[in-house]
CSV table of C-alpha atoms and ligand atoms in Angstrom, one decimal:
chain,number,residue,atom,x,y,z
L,1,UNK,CA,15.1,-1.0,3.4
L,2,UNK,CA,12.2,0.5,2.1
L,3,UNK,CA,8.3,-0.8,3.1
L,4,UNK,CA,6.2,-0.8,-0.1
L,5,UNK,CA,2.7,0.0,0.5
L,6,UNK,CA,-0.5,-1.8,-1.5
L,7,UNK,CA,-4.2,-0.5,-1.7
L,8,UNK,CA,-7.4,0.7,-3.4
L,9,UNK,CA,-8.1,3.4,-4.9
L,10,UNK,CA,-12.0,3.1,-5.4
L,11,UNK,CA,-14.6,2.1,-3.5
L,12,UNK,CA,-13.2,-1.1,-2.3
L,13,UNK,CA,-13.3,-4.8,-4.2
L,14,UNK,CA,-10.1,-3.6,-6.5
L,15,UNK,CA,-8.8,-7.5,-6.0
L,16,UNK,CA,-5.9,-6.3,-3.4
L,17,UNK,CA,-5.9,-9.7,-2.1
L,18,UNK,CA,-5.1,-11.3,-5.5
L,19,UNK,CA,-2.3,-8.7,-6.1
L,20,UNK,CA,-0.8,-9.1,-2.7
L,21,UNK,CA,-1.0,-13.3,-3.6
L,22,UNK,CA,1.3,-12.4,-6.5
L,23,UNK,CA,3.5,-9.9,-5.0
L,24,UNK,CA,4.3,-11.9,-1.9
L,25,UNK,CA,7.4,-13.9,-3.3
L,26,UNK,CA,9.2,-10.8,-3.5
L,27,UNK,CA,8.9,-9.6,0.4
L,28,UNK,CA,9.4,-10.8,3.9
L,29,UNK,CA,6.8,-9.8,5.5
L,30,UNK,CA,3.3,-8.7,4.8
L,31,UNK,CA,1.8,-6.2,6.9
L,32,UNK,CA,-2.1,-5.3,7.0
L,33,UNK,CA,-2.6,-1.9,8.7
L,34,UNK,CA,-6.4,-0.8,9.0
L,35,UNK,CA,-9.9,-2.4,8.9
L,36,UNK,CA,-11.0,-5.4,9.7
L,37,UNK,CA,-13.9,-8.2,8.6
L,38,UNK,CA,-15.4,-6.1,7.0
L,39,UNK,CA,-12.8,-6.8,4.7
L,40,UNK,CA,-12.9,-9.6,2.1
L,41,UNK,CA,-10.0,-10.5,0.2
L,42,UNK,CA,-10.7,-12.8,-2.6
L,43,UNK,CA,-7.6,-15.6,-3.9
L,44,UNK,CA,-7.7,-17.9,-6.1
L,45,UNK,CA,-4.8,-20.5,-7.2
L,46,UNK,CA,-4.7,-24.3,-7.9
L,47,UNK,CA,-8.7,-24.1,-8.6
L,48,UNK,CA,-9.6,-23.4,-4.9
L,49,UNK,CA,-11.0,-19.9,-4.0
L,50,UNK,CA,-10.1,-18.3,-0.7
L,51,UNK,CA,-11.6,-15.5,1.1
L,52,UNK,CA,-9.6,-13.7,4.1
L,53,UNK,CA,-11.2,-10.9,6.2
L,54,UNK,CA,-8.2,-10.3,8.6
L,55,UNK,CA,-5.6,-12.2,7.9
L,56,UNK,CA,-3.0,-10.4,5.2
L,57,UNK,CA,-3.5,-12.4,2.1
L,58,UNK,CA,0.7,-13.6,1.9
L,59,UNK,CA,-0.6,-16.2,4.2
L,60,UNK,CA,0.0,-19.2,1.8
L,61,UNK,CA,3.1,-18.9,1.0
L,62,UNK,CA,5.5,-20.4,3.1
L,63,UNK,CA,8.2,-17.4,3.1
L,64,UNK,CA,6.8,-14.6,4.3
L,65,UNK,CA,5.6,-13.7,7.8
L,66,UNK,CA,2.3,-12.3,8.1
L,67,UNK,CA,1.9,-9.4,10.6
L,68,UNK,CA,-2.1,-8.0,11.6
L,69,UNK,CA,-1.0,-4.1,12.5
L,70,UNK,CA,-1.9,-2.1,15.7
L,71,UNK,CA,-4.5,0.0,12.9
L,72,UNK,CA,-6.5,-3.2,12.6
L,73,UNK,CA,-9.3,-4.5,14.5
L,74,UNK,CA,-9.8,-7.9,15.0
L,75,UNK,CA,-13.2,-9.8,16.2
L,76,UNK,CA,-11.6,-12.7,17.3
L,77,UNK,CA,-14.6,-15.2,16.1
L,78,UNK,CA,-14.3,-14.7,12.9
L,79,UNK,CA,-10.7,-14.8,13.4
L,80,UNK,CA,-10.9,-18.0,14.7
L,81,UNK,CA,-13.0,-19.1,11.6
L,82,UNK,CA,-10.2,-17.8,8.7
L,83,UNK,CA,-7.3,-20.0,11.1
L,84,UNK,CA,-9.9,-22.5,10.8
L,85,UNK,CA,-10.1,-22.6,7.2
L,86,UNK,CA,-6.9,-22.2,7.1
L,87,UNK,CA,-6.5,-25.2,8.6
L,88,UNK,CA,-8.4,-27.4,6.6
L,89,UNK,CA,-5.8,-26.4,4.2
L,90,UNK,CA,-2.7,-27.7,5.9
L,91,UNK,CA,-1.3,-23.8,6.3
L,92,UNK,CA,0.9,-23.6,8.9
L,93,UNK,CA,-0.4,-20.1,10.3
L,94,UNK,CA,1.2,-20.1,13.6
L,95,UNK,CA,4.9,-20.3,12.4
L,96,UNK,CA,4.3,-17.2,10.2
L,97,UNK,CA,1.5,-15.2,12.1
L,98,UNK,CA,1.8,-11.9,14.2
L,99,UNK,CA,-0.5,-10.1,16.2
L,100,UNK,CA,0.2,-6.6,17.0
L,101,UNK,CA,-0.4,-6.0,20.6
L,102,UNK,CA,-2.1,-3.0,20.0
L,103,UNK,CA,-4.6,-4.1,17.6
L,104,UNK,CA,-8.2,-3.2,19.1
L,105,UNK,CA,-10.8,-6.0,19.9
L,106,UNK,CA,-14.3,-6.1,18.4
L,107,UNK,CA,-16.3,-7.5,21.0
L,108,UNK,CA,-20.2,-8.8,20.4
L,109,UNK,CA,-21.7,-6.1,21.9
L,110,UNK,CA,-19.8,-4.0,19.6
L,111,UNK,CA,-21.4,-5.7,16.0
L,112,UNK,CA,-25.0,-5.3,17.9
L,113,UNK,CA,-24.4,-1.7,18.2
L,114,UNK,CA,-23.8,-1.4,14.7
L,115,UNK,CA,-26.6,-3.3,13.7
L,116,UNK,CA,-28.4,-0.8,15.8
L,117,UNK,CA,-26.7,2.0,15.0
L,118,UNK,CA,-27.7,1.2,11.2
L,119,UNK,CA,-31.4,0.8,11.9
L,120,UNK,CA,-31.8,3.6,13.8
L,121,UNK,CA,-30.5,5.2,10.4
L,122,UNK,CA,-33.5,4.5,8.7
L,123,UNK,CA,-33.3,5.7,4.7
L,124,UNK,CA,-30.3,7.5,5.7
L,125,UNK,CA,-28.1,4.2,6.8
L,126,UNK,CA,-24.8,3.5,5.5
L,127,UNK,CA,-25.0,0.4,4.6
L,128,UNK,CA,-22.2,-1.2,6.9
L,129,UNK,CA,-21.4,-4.4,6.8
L,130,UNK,CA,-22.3,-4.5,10.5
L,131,UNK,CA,-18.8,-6.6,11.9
L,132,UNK,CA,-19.2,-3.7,14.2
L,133,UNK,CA,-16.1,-1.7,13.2
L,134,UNK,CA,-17.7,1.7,13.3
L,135,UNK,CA,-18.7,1.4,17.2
L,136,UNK,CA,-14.8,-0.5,17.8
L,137,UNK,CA,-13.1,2.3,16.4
L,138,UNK,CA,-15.3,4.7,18.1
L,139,UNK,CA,-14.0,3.3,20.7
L,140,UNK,CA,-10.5,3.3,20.3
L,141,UNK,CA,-10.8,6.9,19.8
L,142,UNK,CA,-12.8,7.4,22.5
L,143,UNK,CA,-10.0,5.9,24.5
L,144,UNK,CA,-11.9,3.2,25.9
L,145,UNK,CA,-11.4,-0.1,23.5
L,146,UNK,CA,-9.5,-3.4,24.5
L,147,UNK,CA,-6.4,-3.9,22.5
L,148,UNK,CA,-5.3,-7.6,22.1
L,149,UNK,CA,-2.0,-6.5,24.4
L,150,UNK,CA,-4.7,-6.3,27.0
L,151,UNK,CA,-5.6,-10.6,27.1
L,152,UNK,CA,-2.2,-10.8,28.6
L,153,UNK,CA,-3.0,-9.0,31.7
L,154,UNK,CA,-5.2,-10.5,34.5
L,155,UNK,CA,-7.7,-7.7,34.4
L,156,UNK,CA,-8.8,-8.4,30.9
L,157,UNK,CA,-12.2,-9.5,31.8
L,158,UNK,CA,-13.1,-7.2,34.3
L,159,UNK,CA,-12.7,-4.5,32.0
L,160,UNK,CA,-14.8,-6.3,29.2
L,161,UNK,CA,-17.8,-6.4,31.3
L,162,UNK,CA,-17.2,-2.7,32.5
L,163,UNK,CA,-17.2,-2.3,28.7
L,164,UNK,CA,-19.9,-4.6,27.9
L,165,UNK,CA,-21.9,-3.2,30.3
L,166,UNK,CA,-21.9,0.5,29.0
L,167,UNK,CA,-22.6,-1.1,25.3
L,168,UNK,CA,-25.4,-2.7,26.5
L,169,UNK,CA,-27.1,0.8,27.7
L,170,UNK,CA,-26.3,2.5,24.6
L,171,UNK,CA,-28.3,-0.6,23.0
L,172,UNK,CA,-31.2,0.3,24.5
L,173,UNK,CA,-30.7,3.8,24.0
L,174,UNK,CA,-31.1,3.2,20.0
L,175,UNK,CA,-34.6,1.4,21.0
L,176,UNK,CA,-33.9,-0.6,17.6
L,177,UNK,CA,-35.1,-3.7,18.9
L,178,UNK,CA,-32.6,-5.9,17.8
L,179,UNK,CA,-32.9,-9.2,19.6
L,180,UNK,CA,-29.4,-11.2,20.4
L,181,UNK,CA,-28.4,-13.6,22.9
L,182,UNK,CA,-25.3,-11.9,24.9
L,183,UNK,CA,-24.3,-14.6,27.3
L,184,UNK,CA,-24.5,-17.2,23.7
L,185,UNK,CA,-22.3,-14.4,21.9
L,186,UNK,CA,-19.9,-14.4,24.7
L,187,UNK,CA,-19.4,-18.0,24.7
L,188,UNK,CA,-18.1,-18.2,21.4
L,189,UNK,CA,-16.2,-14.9,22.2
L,190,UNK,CA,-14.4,-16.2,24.6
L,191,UNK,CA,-13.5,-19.4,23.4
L,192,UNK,CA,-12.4,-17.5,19.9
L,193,UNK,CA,-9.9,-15.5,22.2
L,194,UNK,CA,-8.6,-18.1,23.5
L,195,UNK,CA,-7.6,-19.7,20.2
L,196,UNK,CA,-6.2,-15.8,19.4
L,197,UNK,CA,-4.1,-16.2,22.7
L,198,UNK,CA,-2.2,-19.4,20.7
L,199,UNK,CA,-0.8,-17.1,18.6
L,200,UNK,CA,2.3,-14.8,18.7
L,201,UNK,CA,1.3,-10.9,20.0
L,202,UNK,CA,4.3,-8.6,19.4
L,203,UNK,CA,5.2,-5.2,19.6
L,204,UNK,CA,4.8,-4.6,15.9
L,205,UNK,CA,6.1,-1.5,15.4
L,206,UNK,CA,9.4,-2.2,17.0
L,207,UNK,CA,9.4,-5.8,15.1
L,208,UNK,CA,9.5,-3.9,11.9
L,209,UNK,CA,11.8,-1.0,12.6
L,210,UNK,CA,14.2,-4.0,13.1
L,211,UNK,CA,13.2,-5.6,10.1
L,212,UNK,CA,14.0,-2.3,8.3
L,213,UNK,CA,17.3,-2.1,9.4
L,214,UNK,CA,18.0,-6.0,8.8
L,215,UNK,CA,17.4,-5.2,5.1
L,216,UNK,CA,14.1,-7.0,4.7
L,217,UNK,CA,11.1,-6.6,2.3
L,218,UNK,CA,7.7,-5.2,3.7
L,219,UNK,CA,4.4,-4.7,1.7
L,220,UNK,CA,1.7,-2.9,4.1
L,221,UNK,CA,-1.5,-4.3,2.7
L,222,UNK,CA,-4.6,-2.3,2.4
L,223,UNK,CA,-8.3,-2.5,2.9
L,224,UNK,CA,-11.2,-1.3,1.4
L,225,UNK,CA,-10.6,1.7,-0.9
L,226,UNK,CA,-9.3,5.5,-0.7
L,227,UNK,CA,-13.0,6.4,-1.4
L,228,UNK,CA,-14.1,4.6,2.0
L,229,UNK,CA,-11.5,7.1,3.8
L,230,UNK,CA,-12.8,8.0,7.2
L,231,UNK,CA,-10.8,11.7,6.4
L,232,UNK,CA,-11.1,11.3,2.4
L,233,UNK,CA,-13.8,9.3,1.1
L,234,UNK,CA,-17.6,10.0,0.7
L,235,UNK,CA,-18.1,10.8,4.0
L,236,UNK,CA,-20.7,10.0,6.0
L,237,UNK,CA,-20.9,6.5,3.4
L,238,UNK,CA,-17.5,5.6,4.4
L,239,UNK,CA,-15.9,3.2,6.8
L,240,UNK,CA,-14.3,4.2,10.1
L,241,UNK,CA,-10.6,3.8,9.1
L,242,UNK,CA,-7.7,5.6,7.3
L,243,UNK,CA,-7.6,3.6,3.9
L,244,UNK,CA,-5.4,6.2,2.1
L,245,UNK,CA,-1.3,6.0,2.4
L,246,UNK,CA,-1.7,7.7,5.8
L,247,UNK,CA,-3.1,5.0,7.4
L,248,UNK,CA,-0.4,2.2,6.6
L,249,UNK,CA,2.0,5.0,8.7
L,250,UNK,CA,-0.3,5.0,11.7
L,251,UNK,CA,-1.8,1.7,11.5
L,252,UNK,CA,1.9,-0.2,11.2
L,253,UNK,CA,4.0,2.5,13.4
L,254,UNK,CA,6.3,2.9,10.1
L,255,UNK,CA,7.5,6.5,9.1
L,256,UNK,CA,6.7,8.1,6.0
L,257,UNK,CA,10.2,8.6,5.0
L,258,UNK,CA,10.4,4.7,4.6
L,259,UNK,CA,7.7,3.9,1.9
L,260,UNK,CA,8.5,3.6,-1.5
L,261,UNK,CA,6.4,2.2,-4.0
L,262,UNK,CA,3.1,2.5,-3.5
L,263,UNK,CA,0.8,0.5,-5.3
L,264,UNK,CA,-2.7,1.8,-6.7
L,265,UNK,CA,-5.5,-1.1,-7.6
L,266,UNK,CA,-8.3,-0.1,-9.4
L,267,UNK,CA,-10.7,-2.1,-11.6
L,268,UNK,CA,-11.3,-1.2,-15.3
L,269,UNK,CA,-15.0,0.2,-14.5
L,270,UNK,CA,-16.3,1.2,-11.0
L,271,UNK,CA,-18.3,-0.5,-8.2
L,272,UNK,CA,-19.3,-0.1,-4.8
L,273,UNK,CA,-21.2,-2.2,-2.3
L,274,UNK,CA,-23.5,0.0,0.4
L,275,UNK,CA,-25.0,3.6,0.1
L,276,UNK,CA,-23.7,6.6,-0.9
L,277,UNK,CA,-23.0,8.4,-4.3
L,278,UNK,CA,-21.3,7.5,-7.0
L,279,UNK,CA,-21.3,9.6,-10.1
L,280,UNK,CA,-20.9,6.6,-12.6
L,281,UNK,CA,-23.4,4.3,-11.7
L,282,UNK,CA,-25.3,2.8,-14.5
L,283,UNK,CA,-29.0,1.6,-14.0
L,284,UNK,CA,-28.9,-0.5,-17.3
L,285,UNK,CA,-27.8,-3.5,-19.9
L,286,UNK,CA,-24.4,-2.2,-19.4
L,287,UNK,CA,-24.4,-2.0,-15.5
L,288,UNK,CA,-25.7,-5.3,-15.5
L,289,UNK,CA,-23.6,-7.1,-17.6
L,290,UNK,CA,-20.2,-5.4,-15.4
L,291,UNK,CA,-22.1,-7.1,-12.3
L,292,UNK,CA,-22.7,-10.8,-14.2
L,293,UNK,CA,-19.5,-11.0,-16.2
L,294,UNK,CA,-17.6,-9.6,-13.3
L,295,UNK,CA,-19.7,-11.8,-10.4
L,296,UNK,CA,-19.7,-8.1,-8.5
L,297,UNK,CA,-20.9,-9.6,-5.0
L,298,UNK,CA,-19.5,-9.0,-1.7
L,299,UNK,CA,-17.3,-11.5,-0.9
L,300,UNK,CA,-18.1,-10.6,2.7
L,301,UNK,CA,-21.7,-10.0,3.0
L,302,UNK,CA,-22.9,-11.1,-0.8
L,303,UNK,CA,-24.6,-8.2,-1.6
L,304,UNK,CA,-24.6,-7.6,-4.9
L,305,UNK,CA,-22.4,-4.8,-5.9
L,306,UNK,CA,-23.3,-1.2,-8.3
L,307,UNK,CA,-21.4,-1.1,-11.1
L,308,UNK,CA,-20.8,1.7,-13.2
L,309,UNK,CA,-18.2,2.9,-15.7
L,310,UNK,CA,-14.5,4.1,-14.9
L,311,UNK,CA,-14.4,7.4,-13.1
L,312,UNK,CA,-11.1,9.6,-13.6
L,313,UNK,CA,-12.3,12.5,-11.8
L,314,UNK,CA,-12.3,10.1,-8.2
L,315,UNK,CA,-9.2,8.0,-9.5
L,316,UNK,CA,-6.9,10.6,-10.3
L,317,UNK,CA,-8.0,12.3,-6.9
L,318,UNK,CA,-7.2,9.1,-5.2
L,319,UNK,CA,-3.9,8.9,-7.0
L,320,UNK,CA,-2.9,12.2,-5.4
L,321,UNK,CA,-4.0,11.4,-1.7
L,322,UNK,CA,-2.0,8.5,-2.0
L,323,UNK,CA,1.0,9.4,-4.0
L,324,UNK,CA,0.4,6.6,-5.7
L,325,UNK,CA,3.8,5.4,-8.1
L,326,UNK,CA,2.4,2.4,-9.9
L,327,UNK,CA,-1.1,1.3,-11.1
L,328,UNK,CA,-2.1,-1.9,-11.3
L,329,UNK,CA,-5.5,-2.7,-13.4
L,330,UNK,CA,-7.9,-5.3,-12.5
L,331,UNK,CA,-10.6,-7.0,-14.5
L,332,UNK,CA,-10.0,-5.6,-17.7
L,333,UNK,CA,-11.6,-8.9,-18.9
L,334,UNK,CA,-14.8,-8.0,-17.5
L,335,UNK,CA,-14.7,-4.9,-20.2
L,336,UNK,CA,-14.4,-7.5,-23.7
L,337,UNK,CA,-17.4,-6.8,-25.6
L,338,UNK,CA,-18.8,-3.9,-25.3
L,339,UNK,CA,-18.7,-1.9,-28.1
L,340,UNK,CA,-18.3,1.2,-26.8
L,341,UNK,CA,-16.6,2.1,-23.5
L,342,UNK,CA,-17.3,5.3,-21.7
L,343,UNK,CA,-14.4,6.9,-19.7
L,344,UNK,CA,-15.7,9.8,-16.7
L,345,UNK,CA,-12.8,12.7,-17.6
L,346,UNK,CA,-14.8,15.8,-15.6
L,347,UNK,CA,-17.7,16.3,-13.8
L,348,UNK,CA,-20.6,19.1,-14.3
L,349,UNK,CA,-21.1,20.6,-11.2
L,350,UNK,CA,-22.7,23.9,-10.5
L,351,UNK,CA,-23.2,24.6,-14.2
L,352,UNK,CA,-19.1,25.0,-15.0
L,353,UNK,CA,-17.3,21.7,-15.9
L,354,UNK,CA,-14.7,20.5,-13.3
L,355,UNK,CA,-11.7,17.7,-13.4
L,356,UNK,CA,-11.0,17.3,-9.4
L,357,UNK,CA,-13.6,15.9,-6.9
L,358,UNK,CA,-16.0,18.5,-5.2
L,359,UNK,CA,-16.7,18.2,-1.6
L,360,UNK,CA,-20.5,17.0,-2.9
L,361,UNK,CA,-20.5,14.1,-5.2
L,362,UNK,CA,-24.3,13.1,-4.6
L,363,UNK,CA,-25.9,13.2,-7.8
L,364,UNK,CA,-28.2,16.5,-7.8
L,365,UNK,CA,-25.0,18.5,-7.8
L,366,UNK,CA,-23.0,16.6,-9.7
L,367,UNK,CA,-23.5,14.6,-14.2
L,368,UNK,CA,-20.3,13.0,-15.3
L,369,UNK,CA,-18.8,13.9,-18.5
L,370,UNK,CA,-17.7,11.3,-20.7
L,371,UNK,CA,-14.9,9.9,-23.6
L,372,UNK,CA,-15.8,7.5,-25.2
L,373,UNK,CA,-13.8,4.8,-26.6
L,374,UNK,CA,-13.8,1.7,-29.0
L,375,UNK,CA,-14.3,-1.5,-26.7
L,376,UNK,CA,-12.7,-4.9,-27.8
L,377,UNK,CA,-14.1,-8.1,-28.6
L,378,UNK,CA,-11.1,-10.4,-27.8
L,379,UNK,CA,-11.4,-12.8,-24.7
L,380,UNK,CA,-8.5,-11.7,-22.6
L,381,UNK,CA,-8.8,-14.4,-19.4
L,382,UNK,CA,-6.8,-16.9,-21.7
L,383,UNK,CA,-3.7,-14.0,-22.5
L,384,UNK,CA,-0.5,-14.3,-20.8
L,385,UNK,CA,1.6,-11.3,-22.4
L,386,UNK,CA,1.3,-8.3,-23.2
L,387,UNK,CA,2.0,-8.5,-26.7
L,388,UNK,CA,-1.5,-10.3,-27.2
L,389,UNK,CA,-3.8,-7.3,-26.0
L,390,UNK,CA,-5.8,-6.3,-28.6
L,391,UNK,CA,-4.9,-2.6,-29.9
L,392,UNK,CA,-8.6,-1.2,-28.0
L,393,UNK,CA,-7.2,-2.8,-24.9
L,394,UNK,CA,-3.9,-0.9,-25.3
L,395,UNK,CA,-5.3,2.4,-26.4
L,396,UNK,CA,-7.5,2.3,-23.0
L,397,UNK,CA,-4.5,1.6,-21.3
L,398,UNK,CA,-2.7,4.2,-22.7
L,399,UNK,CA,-5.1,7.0,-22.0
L,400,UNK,CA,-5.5,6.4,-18.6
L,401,UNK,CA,-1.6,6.4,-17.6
L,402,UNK,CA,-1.9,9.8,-19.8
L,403,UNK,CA,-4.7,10.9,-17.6
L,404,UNK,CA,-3.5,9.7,-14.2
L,405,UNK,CA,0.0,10.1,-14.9
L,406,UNK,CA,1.4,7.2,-13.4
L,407,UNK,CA,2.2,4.3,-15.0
L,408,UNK,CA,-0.1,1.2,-15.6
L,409,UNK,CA,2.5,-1.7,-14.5
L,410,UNK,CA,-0.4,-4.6,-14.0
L,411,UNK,CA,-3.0,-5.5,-15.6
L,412,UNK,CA,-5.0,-8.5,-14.4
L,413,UNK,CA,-7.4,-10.3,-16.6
L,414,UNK,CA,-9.0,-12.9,-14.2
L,415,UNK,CA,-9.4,-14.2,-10.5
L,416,UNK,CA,-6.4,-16.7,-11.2
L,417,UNK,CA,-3.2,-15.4,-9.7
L,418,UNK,CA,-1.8,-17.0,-13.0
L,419,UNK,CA,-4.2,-14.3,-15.1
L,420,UNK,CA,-2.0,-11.5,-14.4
L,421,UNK,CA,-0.1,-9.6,-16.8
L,422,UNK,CA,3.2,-7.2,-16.0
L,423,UNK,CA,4.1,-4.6,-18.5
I,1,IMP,P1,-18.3,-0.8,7.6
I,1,IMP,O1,-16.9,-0.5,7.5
I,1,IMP,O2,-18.6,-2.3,7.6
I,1,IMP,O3,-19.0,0.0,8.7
I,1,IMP,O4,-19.0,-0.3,6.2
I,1,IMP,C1,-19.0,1.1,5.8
I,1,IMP,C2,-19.1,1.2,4.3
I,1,IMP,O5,-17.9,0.7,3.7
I,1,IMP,C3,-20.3,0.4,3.7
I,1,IMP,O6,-20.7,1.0,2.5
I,1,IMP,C4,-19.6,-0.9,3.3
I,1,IMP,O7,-20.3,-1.6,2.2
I,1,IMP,C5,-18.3,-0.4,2.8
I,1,IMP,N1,-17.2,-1.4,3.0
I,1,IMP,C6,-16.6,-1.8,4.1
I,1,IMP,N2,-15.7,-2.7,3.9
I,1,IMP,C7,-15.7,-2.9,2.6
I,1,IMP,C8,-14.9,-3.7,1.7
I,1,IMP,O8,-14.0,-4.4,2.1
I,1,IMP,N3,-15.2,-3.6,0.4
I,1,IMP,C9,-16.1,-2.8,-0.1
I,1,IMP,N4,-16.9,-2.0,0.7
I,1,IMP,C10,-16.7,-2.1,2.0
């Protein structure tokens, strides 16, 4: 049986979580395979909202088993805090929750170096959301991280402080003077793991080769977007994972042979939360109407997100990295009234026009090129078929399966997973 695969093509904040809410009925199991808290993945059903960092968003359905891939890395506090949430909600999380074993750990000392990393930055920081994923996966790389495999062994501890211990120099080597309380942190670390250590570890990628084989349904869940790519995206203003279709192969342990569909979420207009460039970005009215209409805040950090309009050159190059087989289009009710909507179809860069994406987006080398197109009036958050889009609506639609070439098989017109619309 084939393993579907989920993610974003942007910048992050498609509204993966909603899909994945919608899509669950359909699978077995739901698999998330890179990132971390720095993730937030909004849902929203029966007039409750609910934000997941880590946990793979099929949690509240009662079918399907949730798995947290070996690609992930999990800081067990806030861990603790989503299963505590999830509590209040009377979801039974430990019947249908699985931790791989080789998931790395974010420890305290871990977030503090990125808080130190970033202010040693200056101008020039990236904007992190500081859960301290850059520094864990540095040091899963580096060969030197504690996977969650590693709280079953006696030793565990030992090797934290050894850990722990080297963090704590390369604190002081940033000289940021970031104050924190390490033996409070720890506390609440290691009464958070202990609450992990309730739950099922496994080794995942053997759990889901025998899944395959017994014939049942797997969507790999995404985080953050293709633009974020540690490999692909705007690099050095990315995050420290594989976000592309790549990743879901490395971070779950499944072959490549075995995906199928893979599923491309994009919003109707751009935004991105952090530094870096981004070709589309609009300093005006229209900007700031996306942000209000469209409530573009972090759901993890609150920052308040740039907004800018749709840009083809980045989407189509996402579509490509990621082979991507559907599209699914979010927030196209963030889009009713404007009069006029502007579409990026080729950048100008180095005096000659160009549709793909340069190695330098940043925006002395590179002026989007727009089509414009008539906007529509009609409020869309109340529609439940296709057949009552307005003709504008359709005709954007249209053009962008043209352009991407890939069909547009979603189209989501508010937070609600009712406010979703299949073609
Ligand atoms: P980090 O992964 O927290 O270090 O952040 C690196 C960059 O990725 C920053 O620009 C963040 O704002 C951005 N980023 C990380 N996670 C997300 C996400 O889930 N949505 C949107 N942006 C994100």
């Amino acid at each position: 049986m084939a393993v579907n695969l989920l993610l974003g093509l942007q910048w992050g904040d498609e509204g993966k979580g909603k899909i994945v809410d919608v899509l669950t009925k359909n699978y077995d199991i739901i698999a998330r395979f890179q990132g971390g808290p720095n993730a937030g993945h909004t849902l929203e059903f029966d007039g409750i909202k609910h934000v997941l960092h880590t946990i793979p968003s099929g949690i509240f359905h009662d079918k399907a088993v949730n798995l947290v891939g070996n690609g992930v890395v999990i800081d067990p506090v806030i861990f603790k805090k989503e299963l505590d949430n999830l509590a209040k909600f009377n979801i039974d999380y430990k019947s249908k929750l699985l931790i791989s074993r080789k998931a790395h750990l974010i420890l305290p000392t871990h977030r503090i170096l990125d808080a130190a990393s970033e202010a040693s930055k200056g101008k020039a920081k990236i904007g992190s959301t500081l859960k301290g994923i850059g520094p864990t996966y540095m040091d899963k790389t580096g060969r030197n991280g504690i996977r969650v495999g590693d709280l079953e062994l006696s030793d565990w501890k030992e090797r934290y402080r050894t850990l722990a211990n080297k963090h704590e120099a390369m604190i002081d080597f940033y000289d940021a003077k970031i104050e924190y309380d390490l033996q409070e942190l720890e506390q609440d670390f290691f009464e958070a793991v202990e609450t992990l250590k309730s739950l099922t570890f496994i080794d995942s990628e053997e759990y889901l080769h025998q899944a395959q084989k017994e014939g049942k349904k797997i969507l790999a869940e995404g985080a953050q977007g293709s633009l974020l790519d540690i490999d692909f995206g705007t690099y050095p203003f990315v995050t420290s994972s594989n976000t592309t279709a790549a990743g879901a192969c490395t971070g779950l342990g499944v072959a490549p042979n075995k995906i199928k569909e893979v599923f491309g979420i994009f919003k109707a207009y751009t935004t991105r939360v952090g530094s870096g460039p981004f070709p589309t970005e609009l300093f005006d009215e229209d900007g700031e109407t996306m942000g209000r209409v469209g409530n573009e805040f972090g759901a993890t950090t609150g920052r308040p997100r740039r907004c800018g309009w749709l840009d083809l050159v980045a989407l189509k190059y996402a579509v490509h990295v990621n082979g991507v087989t559907q599209l699914m289009m979010m927030k196209g009710d963030v889009l009713s009234g404007f009069e006029t909507l502007k579409v990026c179809t080729a950048y100008k860069y180095k005096g000659e026009t160009i549709d793909h994406l340069p190695y330098n987006i940043e925006p002395e080398n590179v002026t989007p090129i727009y089509t414009e197109m008539k906007g529509w009036s009609e409020d869309l958050t109340k529609m439940s078929d296709k057949s009552q889009f307005p003709k504008e609506l359709n005709e954007y639609i249209e053009f962008l399966e043209k352009e991407l070439e890939t069909p547009i098989t979603i189209v989501s017109v508010g937070p609600d997973r009712t406010q979703t619309i299949h073609r």
